[in-house]
Amino acid sequence: MSGDLEPIRGLPEDLPEGERILWQGEPSWWALARWAFHVPKLAVYFGVFAVARGLMQAWSGAALGDAVFASLEVVPLALAALAILSLLAWLNARAAVFTITNRRVVVRFGIALSLTVNLPFNMVRSAGLRLRSGGAGDIALGLEGKRRIAYLHMWPFVRQWRFAHTEPMLRGLPEAAKVAEILAGALVDGGYGVMNAVDVEPRAVVRRAVRTTPRLVPRPE
């Protein structure tokens, strides 16, 4: 499930006869920073903490300058934490490549050690699209039966909080709806069903043996 040498970008080996790449791309580093590493939320937290710290100093009778200094003391730590998380998001995005062929989904990832996870369509029980702001989004893939992939092994390219039944995720896709359409078409053409994509939980299910045109279901109002 791992590969350091790539005869084809993002793939551990040459494609077998009859298999072809339908789509290949990388996650957006900002989408990873925002939705996987929660950088904006952490920035808000540090901002609130800094203001609260200054107000507490002022409330306790400290001079205005001392209260302001107490707030500003938080800034270096906040900037360091945000910079580290942003760097991790950028490195993860730079190392990752998502590939959809007419037979499988392949996820290559890993900063220090490059790993590749192959997900043949016959392993995929369900798939769902969650759209986020700006057209970005994630596609989670539920696996059949007892097939398991370690949660920490694939993080951040897994659906959060699914420890017992890990769901690999194409996370931080810049044009998620377009990728969902391609995946849905590949599943239908391969005889595995259709992916109805919605941008809210719960995720849509791939219904086997259902032959229909791939489509995106509008977001419920």
PDB file of C-alpha atoms in Angstrom:
ATOM      1  CA  MET A   1       0.000   0.000   0.000  1.00  0.00           C
ATOM      2  CA  SER A   2       3.027   2.226  -0.123  1.00  0.00           C
ATOM      3  CA  GLY A   3       5.249   3.307  -2.920  1.00  0.00           C
ATOM      4  CA  ASP A   4       8.299   5.519  -3.169  1.00  0.00           C
ATOM      5  CA  LEU A   5       8.935   5.226  -6.925  1.00  0.00           C
ATOM      6  CA  GLU A   6       6.239   6.382  -9.299  1.00  0.00           C
ATOM      7  CA  PRO A   7       6.314   5.329 -12.943  1.00  0.00           C
ATOM      8  CA  ILE A   8       3.210   7.514 -13.305  1.00  0.00           C
ATOM      9  CA  ARG A   9       2.684  10.567 -11.102  1.00  0.00           C
ATOM     10  CA  GLY A  10       0.537   9.653  -8.112  1.00  0.00           C
ATOM     11  CA  LEU A  11       0.535   5.922  -8.920  1.00  0.00           C
ATOM     12  CA  PRO A  12       2.808   3.185  -7.532  1.00  0.00           C
ATOM     13  CA  GLU A  13       2.948   1.247 -10.810  1.00  0.00           C
ATOM     14  CA  ASP A  14       2.031   1.399 -14.463  1.00  0.00           C
ATOM     15  CA  LEU A  15      -1.654   1.051 -15.225  1.00  0.00           C
ATOM     16  CA  PRO A  16      -2.737  -2.408 -16.350  1.00  0.00           C
ATOM     17  CA  GLU A  17      -4.184  -2.862 -19.801  1.00  0.00           C
ATOM     18  CA  GLY A  18      -7.656  -1.387 -20.103  1.00  0.00           C
ATOM     19  CA  GLU A  19      -7.308   1.008 -17.164  1.00  0.00           C
ATOM     20  CA  ARG A  20      -7.062   4.732 -17.810  1.00  0.00           C
ATOM     21  CA  ILE A  21      -6.878   7.897 -15.747  1.00  0.00           C
ATOM     22  CA  LEU A  22     -10.110   9.912 -15.736  1.00  0.00           C
ATOM     23  CA  TRP A  23      -9.005  12.647 -13.357  1.00  0.00           C
ATOM     24  CA  GLN A  24      -5.993  13.573 -11.271  1.00  0.00           C
ATOM     25  CA  GLY A  25      -5.453  16.499  -8.952  1.00  0.00           C
ATOM     26  CA  GLU A  26      -4.197  17.805  -5.629  1.00  0.00           C
ATOM     27  CA  PRO A  27      -5.888  19.246  -2.565  1.00  0.00           C
ATOM     28  CA  SER A  28      -5.914  22.976  -1.934  1.00  0.00           C
ATOM     29  CA  TRP A  29      -3.529  23.820   0.885  1.00  0.00           C
ATOM     30  CA  TRP A  30      -5.870  26.530   2.138  1.00  0.00           C
ATOM     31  CA  ALA A  31      -8.803  24.120   2.196  1.00  0.00           C
ATOM     32  CA  LEU A  32      -6.695  21.739   4.289  1.00  0.00           C
ATOM     33  CA  ALA A  33      -5.613  24.596   6.557  1.00  0.00           C
ATOM     34  CA  ARG A  34      -9.207  25.710   6.993  1.00  0.00           C
ATOM     35  CA  TRP A  35     -11.109  22.440   7.296  1.00  0.00           C
ATOM     36  CA  ALA A  36      -8.521  19.883   8.468  1.00  0.00           C
ATOM     37  CA  PHE A  37      -6.162  21.980  10.592  1.00  0.00           C
ATOM     38  CA  HIS A  38      -8.813  24.578  11.574  1.00  0.00           C
ATOM     39  CA  VAL A  39      -6.435  27.520  11.234  1.00  0.00           C
ATOM     40  CA  PRO A  40      -9.157  30.244  11.036  1.00  0.00           C
ATOM     41  CA  LYS A  41     -10.940  28.865  14.113  1.00  0.00           C
ATOM     42  CA  LEU A  42      -7.685  28.800  16.022  1.00  0.00           C
ATOM     43  CA  ALA A  43      -6.975  32.386  14.956  1.00  0.00           C
ATOM     44  CA  VAL A  44     -10.357  33.453  16.348  1.00  0.00           C
ATOM     45  CA  TYR A  45      -9.635  31.570  19.569  1.00  0.00           C
ATOM     46  CA  PHE A  46      -6.299  33.325  20.028  1.00  0.00           C
ATOM     47  CA  GLY A  47      -7.912  36.676  19.260  1.00  0.00           C
ATOM     48  CA  VAL A  48     -10.640  36.173  21.850  1.00  0.00           C
ATOM     49  CA  PHE A  49      -8.102  34.906  24.375  1.00  0.00           C
ATOM     50  CA  ALA A  50      -5.853  37.937  23.849  1.00  0.00           C
ATOM     51  CA  VAL A  51      -8.731  40.397  24.267  1.00  0.00           C
ATOM     52  CA  ALA A  52     -10.032  38.556  27.333  1.00  0.00           C
ATOM     53  CA  ARG A  53      -6.571  38.575  28.882  1.00  0.00           C
ATOM     54  CA  GLY A  54      -6.267  42.318  28.417  1.00  0.00           C
ATOM     55  CA  LEU A  55      -9.744  42.937  29.813  1.00  0.00           C
ATOM     56  CA  MET A  56      -9.007  40.821  32.873  1.00  0.00           C
ATOM     57  CA  GLN A  57      -5.869  42.853  33.508  1.00  0.00           C
ATOM     58  CA  ALA A  58      -7.807  46.103  33.143  1.00  0.00           C
ATOM     59  CA  TRP A  59     -10.595  44.786  35.387  1.00  0.00           C
ATOM     60  CA  SER A  60      -8.065  43.948  38.086  1.00  0.00           C
ATOM     61  CA  GLY A  61      -6.881  47.560  38.091  1.00  0.00           C
ATOM     62  CA  ALA A  62      -3.834  47.360  35.840  1.00  0.00           C
ATOM     63  CA  ALA A  63      -2.804  50.401  33.839  1.00  0.00           C
ATOM     64  CA  LEU A  64      -3.941  50.624  30.230  1.00  0.00           C
ATOM     65  CA  GLY A  65      -0.429  50.020  28.940  1.00  0.00           C
ATOM     66  CA  ASP A  66      -0.060  46.896  31.077  1.00  0.00           C
ATOM     67  CA  ALA A  67      -3.423  45.573  29.879  1.00  0.00           C
ATOM     68  CA  VAL A  68      -2.460  46.109  26.250  1.00  0.00           C
ATOM     69  CA  PHE A  69       0.903  44.452  26.830  1.00  0.00           C
ATOM     70  CA  ALA A  70      -0.823  41.449  28.420  1.00  0.00           C
ATOM     71  CA  SER A  71      -2.916  41.057  25.276  1.00  0.00           C
ATOM     72  CA  LEU A  72       0.047  41.451  22.943  1.00  0.00           C
ATOM     73  CA  GLU A  73       2.033  38.795  24.815  1.00  0.00           C
ATOM     74  CA  VAL A  74      -0.228  36.198  23.228  1.00  0.00           C
ATOM     75  CA  VAL A  75       0.559  37.316  19.674  1.00  0.00           C
ATOM     76  CA  PRO A  76       3.962  35.600  19.187  1.00  0.00           C
ATOM     77  CA  LEU A  77       2.617  32.256  20.400  1.00  0.00           C
ATOM     78  CA  ALA A  78      -0.481  32.629  18.236  1.00  0.00           C
ATOM     79  CA  LEU A  79       1.500  33.492  15.120  1.00  0.00           C
ATOM     80  CA  ALA A  80       3.888  30.583  15.705  1.00  0.00           C
ATOM     81  CA  ALA A  81       1.036  28.091  16.119  1.00  0.00           C
ATOM     82  CA  LEU A  82      -0.821  29.372  13.055  1.00  0.00           C
ATOM     83  CA  ALA A  83       2.362  29.348  10.984  1.00  0.00           C
ATOM     84  CA  ILE A  84       3.177  25.754  11.956  1.00  0.00           C
ATOM     85  CA  LEU A  85      -0.320  24.504  11.160  1.00  0.00           C
ATOM     86  CA  SER A  86      -0.370  26.398   7.866  1.00  0.00           C
ATOM     87  CA  LEU A  87       2.997  24.895   6.955  1.00  0.00           C
ATOM     88  CA  LEU A  88       1.726  21.395   7.750  1.00  0.00           C
ATOM     89  CA  ALA A  89      -1.316  22.020   5.558  1.00  0.00           C
ATOM     90  CA  TRP A  90       0.888  23.229   2.714  1.00  0.00           C
ATOM     91  CA  LEU A  91       3.257  20.267   3.008  1.00  0.00           C
ATOM     92  CA  ASN A  92       0.384  17.772   3.080  1.00  0.00           C
ATOM     93  CA  ALA A  93      -1.222  19.390   0.048  1.00  0.00           C
ATOM     94  CA  ARG A  94       2.083  19.442  -1.812  1.00  0.00           C
ATOM     95  CA  ALA A  95       2.696  15.741  -1.139  1.00  0.00           C
ATOM     96  CA  ALA A  96      -0.804  14.515  -1.980  1.00  0.00           C
ATOM     97  CA  VAL A  97      -2.138  13.403  -5.350  1.00  0.00           C
ATOM     98  CA  PHE A  98      -5.654  12.065  -5.929  1.00  0.00           C
ATOM     99  CA  THR A  99      -6.306   9.865  -8.954  1.00  0.00           C
ATOM    100  CA  ILE A 100      -9.567   8.477 -10.319  1.00  0.00           C
ATOM    101  CA  THR A 101      -9.344   5.808 -12.993  1.00  0.00           C
ATOM    102  CA  ASN A 102     -12.098   3.786 -14.609  1.00  0.00           C
ATOM    103  CA  ARG A 103     -11.473   1.066 -12.003  1.00  0.00           C
ATOM    104  CA  ARG A 104     -10.343   2.647  -8.740  1.00  0.00           C
ATOM    105  CA  VAL A 105      -9.498   5.669  -6.623  1.00  0.00           C
ATOM    106  CA  VAL A 106      -5.860   6.158  -5.639  1.00  0.00           C
ATOM    107  CA  VAL A 107      -4.660   8.436  -2.846  1.00  0.00           C
ATOM    108  CA  ARG A 108      -0.960   9.248  -2.632  1.00  0.00           C
ATOM    109  CA  PHE A 109       0.048  11.186   0.463  1.00  0.00           C
ATOM    110  CA  GLY A 110       2.712  11.569   3.132  1.00  0.00           C
ATOM    111  CA  ILE A 111       5.238  14.287   3.945  1.00  0.00           C
ATOM    112  CA  ALA A 112       8.255  12.299   5.157  1.00  0.00           C
ATOM    113  CA  LEU A 113       7.209   8.923   3.746  1.00  0.00           C
ATOM    114  CA  SER A 114       5.154   8.779   0.580  1.00  0.00           C
ATOM    115  CA  LEU A 115       2.346   6.222   0.780  1.00  0.00           C
ATOM    116  CA  THR A 116      -0.238   5.133  -1.753  1.00  0.00           C
ATOM    117  CA  VAL A 117      -3.663   3.684  -0.977  1.00  0.00           C
ATOM    118  CA  ASN A 118      -5.533   1.906  -3.761  1.00  0.00           C
ATOM    119  CA  LEU A 119      -9.321   1.761  -3.482  1.00  0.00           C
ATOM    120  CA  PRO A 120     -10.809  -0.431  -6.230  1.00  0.00           C
ATOM    121  CA  PHE A 121     -14.453   0.320  -6.938  1.00  0.00           C
ATOM    122  CA  ASN A 122     -15.469  -3.098  -5.573  1.00  0.00           C
ATOM    123  CA  MET A 123     -14.190  -1.919  -2.156  1.00  0.00           C
ATOM    124  CA  VAL A 124     -16.329   1.221  -2.180  1.00  0.00           C
ATOM    125  CA  ARG A 125     -19.651   0.788  -0.382  1.00  0.00           C
ATOM    126  CA  SER A 126     -20.665   4.446  -0.251  1.00  0.00           C
ATOM    127  CA  ALA A 127     -19.465   7.847  -1.337  1.00  0.00           C
ATOM    128  CA  GLY A 128     -20.547  11.339  -0.476  1.00  0.00           C
ATOM    129  CA  LEU A 129     -19.691  14.881  -1.406  1.00  0.00           C
ATOM    130  CA  ARG A 130     -19.663  17.755   1.029  1.00  0.00           C
ATOM    131  CA  LEU A 131     -19.398  21.126  -0.660  1.00  0.00           C
ATOM    132  CA  ARG A 132     -17.850  24.014   1.184  1.00  0.00           C
ATOM    133  CA  SER A 133     -17.469  27.708   0.438  1.00  0.00           C
ATOM    134  CA  GLY A 134     -15.829  28.697  -2.817  1.00  0.00           C
ATOM    135  CA  GLY A 135     -16.620  25.429  -4.562  1.00  0.00           C
ATOM    136  CA  ALA A 136     -14.140  23.407  -2.518  1.00  0.00           C
ATOM    137  CA  GLY A 137     -15.252  20.205  -0.886  1.00  0.00           C
ATOM    138  CA  ASP A 138     -14.528  16.681   0.268  1.00  0.00           C
ATOM    139  CA  ILE A 139     -15.521  13.247  -1.025  1.00  0.00           C
ATOM    140  CA  ALA A 140     -15.643  10.503   1.624  1.00  0.00           C
ATOM    141  CA  LEU A 141     -15.516   6.842   0.617  1.00  0.00           C
ATOM    142  CA  GLY A 142     -17.107   4.206   2.849  1.00  0.00           C
ATOM    143  CA  LEU A 143     -15.553   0.765   2.485  1.00  0.00           C
ATOM    144  CA  GLU A 144     -17.203  -2.625   2.094  1.00  0.00           C
ATOM    145  CA  GLY A 145     -17.534  -5.141   4.923  1.00  0.00           C
ATOM    146  CA  LYS A 146     -14.539  -5.688   7.162  1.00  0.00           C
ATOM    147  CA  ARG A 147     -12.070  -3.755   5.060  1.00  0.00           C
ATOM    148  CA  ARG A 148     -10.195  -1.380   7.351  1.00  0.00           C
ATOM    149  CA  ILE A 149      -7.596   1.338   6.983  1.00  0.00           C
ATOM    150  CA  ALA A 150      -5.989   2.814  10.087  1.00  0.00           C
ATOM    151  CA  TYR A 151      -7.352   6.291  10.831  1.00  0.00           C
ATOM    152  CA  LEU A 152      -4.002   7.801  11.822  1.00  0.00           C
ATOM    153  CA  HIS A 153      -2.353   6.069   8.878  1.00  0.00           C
ATOM    154  CA  MET A 154      -4.306   8.230   6.410  1.00  0.00           C
ATOM    155  CA  TRP A 155      -4.937  11.430   8.352  1.00  0.00           C
ATOM    156  CA  PRO A 156      -5.744  14.114   7.233  1.00  0.00           C
ATOM    157  CA  PHE A 157      -7.251  12.303   4.242  1.00  0.00           C
ATOM    158  CA  VAL A 158      -9.959  10.542   6.235  1.00  0.00           C
ATOM    159  CA  ARG A 159     -13.429  11.530   7.362  1.00  0.00           C
ATOM    160  CA  GLN A 160     -13.159  12.950  10.856  1.00  0.00           C
ATOM    161  CA  TRP A 161     -14.265  10.991  13.924  1.00  0.00           C
ATOM    162  CA  ARG A 162     -14.771   7.733  11.981  1.00  0.00           C
ATOM    163  CA  PHE A 163     -12.275   5.644  13.939  1.00  0.00           C
ATOM    164  CA  ALA A 164     -13.963   2.235  13.911  1.00  0.00           C
ATOM    165  CA  HIS A 165     -14.972   2.420  10.253  1.00  0.00           C
ATOM    166  CA  THR A 166     -12.396   4.658   8.642  1.00  0.00           C
ATOM    167  CA  GLU A 167     -13.545   6.417   5.484  1.00  0.00           C
ATOM    168  CA  PRO A 168     -10.768   7.599   3.160  1.00  0.00           C
ATOM    169  CA  MET A 169     -11.454  11.115   1.926  1.00  0.00           C
ATOM    170  CA  LEU A 170     -10.456  13.186  -1.054  1.00  0.00           C
ATOM    171  CA  ARG A 171     -10.164  16.251   1.132  1.00  0.00           C
ATOM    172  CA  GLY A 172      -9.770  19.857   0.074  1.00  0.00           C
ATOM    173  CA  LEU A 173     -10.745  19.430  -3.583  1.00  0.00           C
ATOM    174  CA  PRO A 174     -10.773  22.855  -5.304  1.00  0.00           C
ATOM    175  CA  GLU A 175     -13.552  21.831  -7.750  1.00  0.00           C
ATOM    176  CA  ALA A 176     -15.278  19.162  -5.722  1.00  0.00           C
ATOM    177  CA  ALA A 177     -18.543  19.032  -7.689  1.00  0.00           C
ATOM    178  CA  LYS A 178     -16.674  18.399 -10.933  1.00  0.00           C
ATOM    179  CA  VAL A 179     -14.670  15.574  -9.354  1.00  0.00           C
ATOM    180  CA  ALA A 180     -17.867  14.080  -7.918  1.00  0.00           C
ATOM    181  CA  GLU A 181     -19.410  14.003 -11.383  1.00  0.00           C
ATOM    182  CA  ILE A 182     -16.366  12.194 -12.761  1.00  0.00           C
ATOM    183  CA  LEU A 183     -16.408   9.646  -9.934  1.00  0.00           C
ATOM    184  CA  ALA A 184     -20.140   9.093 -10.306  1.00  0.00           C
ATOM    185  CA  GLY A 185     -19.738   8.491 -14.018  1.00  0.00           C
ATOM    186  CA  ALA A 186     -16.894   6.040 -13.423  1.00  0.00           C
ATOM    187  CA  LEU A 187     -18.955   4.087 -10.894  1.00  0.00           C
ATOM    188  CA  VAL A 188     -21.910   3.855 -13.244  1.00  0.00           C
ATOM    189  CA  ASP A 189     -19.766   2.855 -16.203  1.00  0.00           C
ATOM    190  CA  GLY A 190     -18.123   0.183 -14.062  1.00  0.00           C
ATOM    191  CA  GLY A 191     -21.473  -1.210 -12.974  1.00  0.00           C
ATOM    192  CA  TYR A 192     -21.164  -0.200  -9.336  1.00  0.00           C
ATOM    193  CA  GLY A 193     -23.977   2.324  -9.038  1.00  0.00           C
ATOM    194  CA  VAL A 194     -24.388   6.075  -8.868  1.00  0.00           C
ATOM    195  CA  MET A 195     -23.223   8.665  -6.387  1.00  0.00           C
ATOM    196  CA  ASN A 196     -25.873  11.189  -5.399  1.00  0.00           C
ATOM    197  CA  ALA A 197     -23.870  14.104  -4.069  1.00  0.00           C
ATOM    198  CA  VAL A 198     -25.128  16.477  -1.393  1.00  0.00           C
ATOM    199  CA  ASP A 199     -23.259  19.147   0.489  1.00  0.00           C
ATOM    200  CA  VAL A 200     -24.675  18.407   3.927  1.00  0.00           C
ATOM    201  CA  GLU A 201     -24.645  15.361   6.175  1.00  0.00           C
ATOM    202  CA  PRO A 202     -25.547  12.577   5.911  1.00  0.00           C
ATOM    203  CA  ARG A 203     -23.406  11.540   2.994  1.00  0.00           C
ATOM    204  CA  ALA A 204     -25.063  10.066  -0.054  1.00  0.00           C
ATOM    205  CA  VAL A 205     -24.900   6.336  -0.673  1.00  0.00           C
ATOM    206  CA  VAL A 206     -23.730   4.580  -3.806  1.00  0.00           C
ATOM    207  CA  ARG A 207     -26.530   2.171  -4.658  1.00  0.00           C
ATOM    208  CA  ARG A 208     -25.241  -0.882  -6.417  1.00  0.00           C
ATOM    209  CA  ALA A 209     -26.844  -2.075  -9.630  1.00  0.00           C
ATOM    210  CA  VAL A 210     -28.622   1.255 -10.070  1.00  0.00           C
ATOM    211  CA  ARG A 211     -28.132   2.443 -13.642  1.00  0.00           C
ATOM    212  CA  THR A 212     -28.932   6.117 -13.935  1.00  0.00           C
ATOM    213  CA  THR A 213     -27.338   9.347 -15.028  1.00  0.00           C
ATOM    214  CA  PRO A 214     -24.875  10.736 -12.458  1.00  0.00           C
ATOM    215  CA  ARG A 215     -26.256  13.896 -10.949  1.00  0.00           C
ATOM    216  CA  LEU A 216     -25.760  16.365  -8.152  1.00  0.00           C
ATOM    217  CA  VAL A 217     -28.688  16.767  -5.807  1.00  0.00           C
ATOM    218  CA  PRO A 218     -29.275  20.466  -4.957  1.00  0.00           C
ATOM    219  CA  ARG A 219     -28.677  21.493  -1.395  1.00  0.00           C
ATOM    220  CA  PRO A 220     -31.878  21.358   0.683  1.00  0.00           C
ATOM    221  CA  GLU A 221     -33.118  24.738   1.761  1.00  0.00           C
TER     222      GLU A 221
END
